[in-house]
Amino acid sequence: MRVNLENACELLQTGNVVAIPTETVYGLAASLSNPEAIEHIFTLKGRPADNPLIIHVADSSQVVCYTKDIPEDFEVLANTFWPGPMTLVLPAVKEWVPSIVRADLDTVAFRIPSHPLTLQVLSNVGPLVMPSANLSGKPSATRPEHVENDFSRDLPVLDGGECYRGVESTILMYNINRWEIVRLGALTPEIFETFLGYKPRVNEFIGEEHPVCPGQLYRHYAPQATLILDADTPPESIGAVVGFSNRTYPDSCRIFELGATTDPEEVAKNLYGTLRLLDSEGIKAAWVDTSFPKAGLCSTIAERLRNASSKDSES
Ligand code: TXA
Ligand code: MG
């Protein structure tokens, strides 16, 4: 059910869950002050309770109320990249951040999104917890229709059009005197170097039993279709290709274009929509062109495709 800004705010203030746009992906929002609504998010998504949520706020002065021992360069990062697709994990003041939000960890994650509608909702309603608005394990939603496909038509959705970035925020955490990236995202590791004086290490903690970013434990972004990332498999033997508009593929294949290899921003924006299209078109398996340089935003795209093709740890 599509709702306008006023309805969305009223619904959130009265303890409902509402899907709202951000510049990265749609989020499933609940007011931080409403524990029942927060619980409802976990149920709706089928999200494991050990996977914490990001608190979204309208300005960084609100972050300070919920955190202590603010790490070095927090202000540099906050002033430079907020509002925007950056999430910072900080030590929590536990009395102020319900344990369900932080999955009982000592830390809590924050982001100020830059979508104008989201900022208005946050200014009107106050802090919101907001995971991506998709069923757990599935590709994230970058259009209102994606949200509606995953959830019942009764779920209120604030229509903000197509998400401009298309992949989630980059998550950073401070670890022994340095910021580290614990989830690749819309901001590249390189971009932080100018402001921090070093390029943050990418620490995805893959394969660890208790990764620092708990979400890494779970299968993510995966369509029903099997994705074949093996460059040695001939695409003709699969029949469908997820590839690039500036490349050619066998005529016998159905091509699903992400955009041109020369335009990673466009590819990121189209990524989840393309994975969802495979399913709506009834494609059972697709060969994915992964032969592109894995630098900058392309490292995020490659990581999402790897994750989406994995059949492990389904959540
Ligand atoms: O772009 C985004 O970040 C989107 C939009 C809606 O803002 N949100 C999003 O939320 O991607 P979600 O819940 O799908 O992913 C949040 C990730 C999870 O992998 C979770 O484990 C991690 O953030 N996270 C949250 N709190 C954390 C914490 N205290 N320590 C480490 N990781 C945390
Ligand atoms: Mg998610």
XYZ file of C-alpha atoms and ligand atoms in Angstrom:
349
model
C 0.000 0.000 0.000
C 1.624 3.271 -1.121
C 1.512 6.060 1.452
C 2.526 9.720 1.370
C 5.053 11.409 3.641
C 2.469 12.504 6.183
C 0.918 9.009 6.429
C 4.366 7.397 6.678
C 5.315 9.619 9.620
C 2.004 9.060 11.385
C 2.239 5.281 10.931
C 5.787 5.207 12.305
C 4.794 7.379 15.277
C 1.954 4.983 16.106
C 4.140 1.859 16.175
C 3.890 0.586 12.588
C 6.572 -0.658 10.233
C 6.876 1.346 6.991
C 9.151 0.783 3.985
C 10.924 4.008 3.092
C 13.408 4.915 0.365
C 17.052 5.793 0.942
C 19.703 6.654 -1.619
C 21.176 3.125 -1.277
C 18.238 0.668 -1.006
C 14.733 0.737 0.482
C 14.637 0.247 4.240
C 12.067 -1.375 6.518
C 11.675 1.277 9.185
C 10.459 1.318 12.790
C 10.811 3.989 15.439
C 13.730 3.380 17.803
C 11.342 4.139 20.659
C 8.939 1.311 19.757
C 10.273 -2.155 20.745
C 7.201 -4.035 19.399
C 7.597 -2.464 15.968
C 11.310 -3.356 16.015
C 10.457 -6.971 16.849
C 7.956 -6.949 14.006
C 10.753 -6.067 11.559
C 12.632 -9.262 12.505
C 9.450 -11.326 12.000
C 8.520 -9.698 8.687
C 12.002 -10.176 7.206
C 12.645 -13.576 8.759
C 15.819 -12.008 10.106
C 17.972 -13.881 12.660
C 17.963 -12.155 16.064
C 21.789 -12.110 16.135
C 21.952 -9.714 13.179
C 21.830 -6.124 14.525
C 20.098 -3.137 12.914
C 21.431 0.249 11.819
C 19.979 3.314 13.572
C 19.246 6.081 11.078
C 19.245 9.676 12.334
C 18.753 13.150 10.847
C 21.923 14.724 12.273
C 25.102 13.583 13.974
C 24.357 15.333 17.284
C 21.822 12.525 17.852
C 24.564 9.892 17.517
C 26.448 11.343 20.453
C 23.517 10.638 22.838
C 23.679 6.898 22.178
C 27.443 6.363 22.113
C 30.524 6.772 24.289
C 34.292 6.746 23.713
C 33.849 8.273 20.271
C 36.883 7.145 18.210
C 39.422 9.395 16.542
C 38.352 10.914 13.210
C 34.651 10.254 13.883
C 33.960 13.923 13.211
C 36.031 13.981 10.041
C 34.071 11.007 8.681
C 30.698 12.290 9.867
C 31.255 15.822 8.520
C 32.533 14.560 5.173
C 30.287 11.616 4.352
C 26.991 12.289 6.152
C 24.311 12.529 4.907
C 25.388 9.664 2.659
C 26.005 5.936 2.211
C 28.352 5.435 5.182
C 27.524 3.536 8.389
C 29.734 3.853 11.475
C 29.828 1.223 14.222
C 30.449 2.891 17.597
C 30.562 1.845 21.294
C 26.968 1.867 22.610
C 25.541 3.431 25.735
C 23.639 0.260 26.484
C 20.862 1.871 28.566
C 19.873 4.005 25.578
C 20.082 1.437 22.789
C 17.713 -1.532 23.223
C 19.596 -4.842 23.060
C 17.313 -6.116 20.248
C 18.714 -3.325 18.014
C 22.369 -4.177 18.688
C 21.803 -7.965 18.937
C 23.235 -7.703 22.434
C 26.609 -6.414 21.186
C 28.507 -3.585 22.934
C 28.378 -1.536 19.761
C 25.719 0.164 17.653
C 25.682 1.206 13.998
C 24.568 4.650 12.721
C 23.869 6.259 9.384
C 22.462 9.560 8.116
C 20.921 8.786 4.724
C 20.833 11.487 2.062
C 17.477 10.832 0.380
C 15.428 14.034 0.921
C 12.231 12.108 1.770
C 14.030 9.948 4.334
C 15.583 13.011 5.939
C 12.136 14.562 6.282
C 10.767 11.385 7.878
C 13.736 11.290 10.283
C 13.289 14.953 11.224
C 9.586 14.421 11.909
C 9.705 11.032 13.655
C 13.189 10.846 15.238
C 15.667 7.956 15.021
C 14.563 4.902 13.016
C 16.016 1.416 12.825
C 16.058 0.303 9.240
C 17.369 -2.912 7.672
C 17.082 -3.326 3.912
C 13.441 -3.897 2.870
C 13.784 -7.426 1.488
C 13.127 -10.900 2.821
C 16.222 -12.129 4.640
C 18.708 -13.602 2.156
C 17.080 -12.104 -0.958
C 18.376 -9.238 -3.147
C 17.754 -5.830 -1.598
C 14.957 -3.635 -2.946
C 15.782 -0.580 -5.041
C 12.229 0.196 -6.246
C 8.859 0.214 -4.456
C 7.737 -2.760 -6.607
C 10.607 -4.847 -5.222
C 9.379 -4.202 -1.684
C 5.814 -5.076 -2.704
C 6.985 -8.333 -4.299
C 8.629 -9.478 -1.058
C 5.976 -8.406 1.440
C 2.220 -8.358 1.669
C 0.403 -5.560 -0.168
C -0.676 -4.310 3.276
C 2.840 -3.121 4.065
C 2.908 0.705 3.792
C 5.529 1.875 1.282
C 6.653 5.476 0.851
C 7.423 5.783 -2.863
C 10.703 7.609 -3.429
C 11.314 6.217 -6.914
C 14.420 4.246 -7.789
C 17.308 4.308 -5.308
C 20.119 6.369 -6.735
C 23.068 4.303 -5.436
C 21.586 0.817 -5.647
C 23.940 -0.910 -3.176
C 24.032 -0.581 0.605
C 26.155 1.757 2.686
C 29.816 1.060 3.415
C 30.192 0.038 7.081
C 33.256 1.147 9.069
C 34.345 0.137 12.541
C 37.247 1.406 14.645
C 39.677 -1.365 15.526
C 43.002 -0.789 17.330
C 43.654 2.813 16.239
C 42.317 2.459 12.715
C 38.985 2.466 10.930
C 38.311 -0.742 9.019
C 35.653 -1.537 6.442
C 33.505 -4.417 7.683
C 31.049 -4.307 4.765
C 31.929 -3.044 1.301
C 29.329 -0.640 -0.028
C 28.496 2.394 -2.121
C 31.560 4.355 -0.934
C 34.863 2.894 -2.098
C 37.739 2.181 0.324
C 39.879 4.604 -1.721
C 37.623 7.594 -1.040
C 38.335 7.529 2.706
C 42.110 7.771 2.257
C 42.162 11.525 1.595
C 40.336 12.216 4.841
C 41.845 9.587 7.161
C 45.392 9.674 5.778
C 45.254 5.900 5.196
C 43.115 3.541 3.143
C 40.952 1.557 5.574
C 41.639 -2.169 5.488
C 38.752 -4.241 4.198
C 37.986 -6.799 6.877
C 35.045 -8.918 5.835
C 35.768 -11.670 8.363
C 34.610 -14.246 5.813
C 34.490 -17.742 7.223
C 34.750 -16.701 10.865
C 32.238 -18.147 13.286
C 31.639 -14.777 14.964
C 32.391 -12.068 12.391
C 32.557 -8.503 13.699
C 29.764 -7.625 11.240
C 27.220 -10.355 12.077
C 25.385 -9.947 8.755
C 28.404 -11.542 7.025
C 27.381 -14.887 8.558
C 24.306 -15.123 6.398
C 23.597 -15.749 2.773
C 22.674 -12.484 1.094
C 21.322 -10.868 -2.025
C 20.480 -14.232 -3.645
C 17.788 -14.686 -6.285
C 16.054 -18.059 -6.738
C 18.067 -18.442 -9.949
C 21.443 -20.165 -9.627
C 24.262 -17.784 -10.546
C 27.287 -19.344 -12.280
C 30.390 -17.231 -11.650
C 32.829 -19.726 -13.141
C 34.456 -18.058 -16.185
C 35.399 -21.501 -17.587
C 31.779 -22.602 -17.947
C 30.595 -21.729 -21.483
C 27.642 -19.298 -21.240
C 25.855 -21.178 -24.082
C 25.555 -24.178 -21.786
C 23.548 -22.062 -19.302
C 21.434 -20.032 -21.742
C 21.120 -16.799 -19.759
C 23.843 -14.214 -19.148
C 24.111 -11.407 -16.597
C 26.592 -9.126 -18.334
C 27.521 -5.720 -19.641
C 26.050 -3.547 -22.383
C 29.457 -2.849 -23.952
C 30.284 -6.555 -24.420
C 28.984 -9.262 -26.716
C 27.812 -12.703 -25.655
C 26.683 -15.790 -27.615
C 23.559 -15.109 -29.716
C 21.842 -18.156 -28.287
C 21.821 -16.605 -24.786
C 19.250 -14.311 -23.233
C 21.172 -11.276 -21.986
C 20.402 -9.369 -18.780
C 22.417 -6.141 -18.898
C 23.779 -4.462 -15.781
C 25.150 -1.439 -17.694
C 28.562 -0.743 -19.190
C 31.801 -1.857 -17.500
C 32.927 1.759 -17.900
C 30.052 2.988 -15.678
C 30.208 1.148 -12.316
C 27.703 3.566 -10.722
C 25.095 2.507 -13.286
C 25.951 -1.176 -12.770
C 25.546 -0.796 -8.978
C 22.194 0.928 -9.466
C 20.902 -1.885 -11.696
C 22.389 -4.813 -9.774
C 19.543 -5.927 -7.480
C 16.838 -5.110 -10.030
C 18.600 -7.374 -12.542
C 18.904 -10.236 -10.028
C 15.196 -9.854 -9.238
C 14.336 -9.781 -12.954
C 15.902 -13.232 -13.402
C 13.295 -14.614 -11.008
C 10.333 -12.720 -12.413
C 11.293 -14.005 -15.874
C 11.473 -17.569 -14.586
C 15.214 -17.977 -15.285
C 16.563 -20.997 -13.393
C 20.295 -20.372 -13.942
C 22.393 -17.531 -15.338
C 26.066 -17.225 -16.219
C 27.551 -14.048 -14.739
C 30.337 -12.121 -16.454
C 32.804 -11.452 -13.636
C 35.822 -10.534 -15.740
C 36.140 -6.888 -14.739
C 38.815 -5.173 -12.623
C 37.851 -5.435 -8.937
C 38.836 -1.903 -7.887
C 36.678 0.873 -6.434
C 32.930 0.314 -6.633
C 33.557 -2.801 -8.739
C 34.940 -4.537 -5.624
C 31.523 -4.032 -3.986
C 29.711 -5.280 -7.105
C 31.949 -8.360 -7.260
C 31.385 -9.063 -3.555
C 27.585 -8.810 -3.934
C 27.635 -11.172 -6.937
C 29.814 -13.659 -5.044
C 27.458 -13.543 -2.104
C 24.366 -13.816 -4.322
C 25.748 -16.945 -5.970
C 26.524 -18.674 -2.696
C 24.266 -21.448 -1.481
C 25.828 -21.481 1.998
C 24.343 -20.439 5.337
C 20.902 -19.675 4.018
C 19.059 -17.514 6.552
O 22.458 1.217 3.019
C 22.172 0.611 4.073
O 22.997 0.451 4.988
C 20.733 0.067 4.190
C 19.770 1.253 4.173
C 18.333 0.818 4.375
O 20.166 2.198 5.117
N 20.584 -0.734 5.370
C 21.107 -1.990 5.485
O 20.733 -2.640 6.639
O 21.838 -2.494 4.645
P 20.880 -4.245 6.818
O 20.197 -4.511 8.121
O 20.373 -4.918 5.630
O 22.415 -4.454 6.996
C 23.040 -3.926 8.146
C 24.366 -4.594 8.378
C 24.241 -6.045 8.791
O 25.201 -6.803 8.086
C 24.582 -6.002 10.283
O 25.207 -7.195 10.717
C 25.530 -4.808 10.356
O 24.975 -3.882 9.457
N 25.552 -4.203 11.702
C 24.551 -3.554 12.331
N 24.916 -3.212 13.584
C 26.186 -3.638 13.757
C 27.124 -3.598 14.841
N 26.823 -3.060 16.013
N 28.330 -4.162 14.651
C 28.648 -4.713 13.453
N 27.807 -4.791 12.395
C 26.599 -4.263 12.544
Mg 20.277 -6.277 4.090
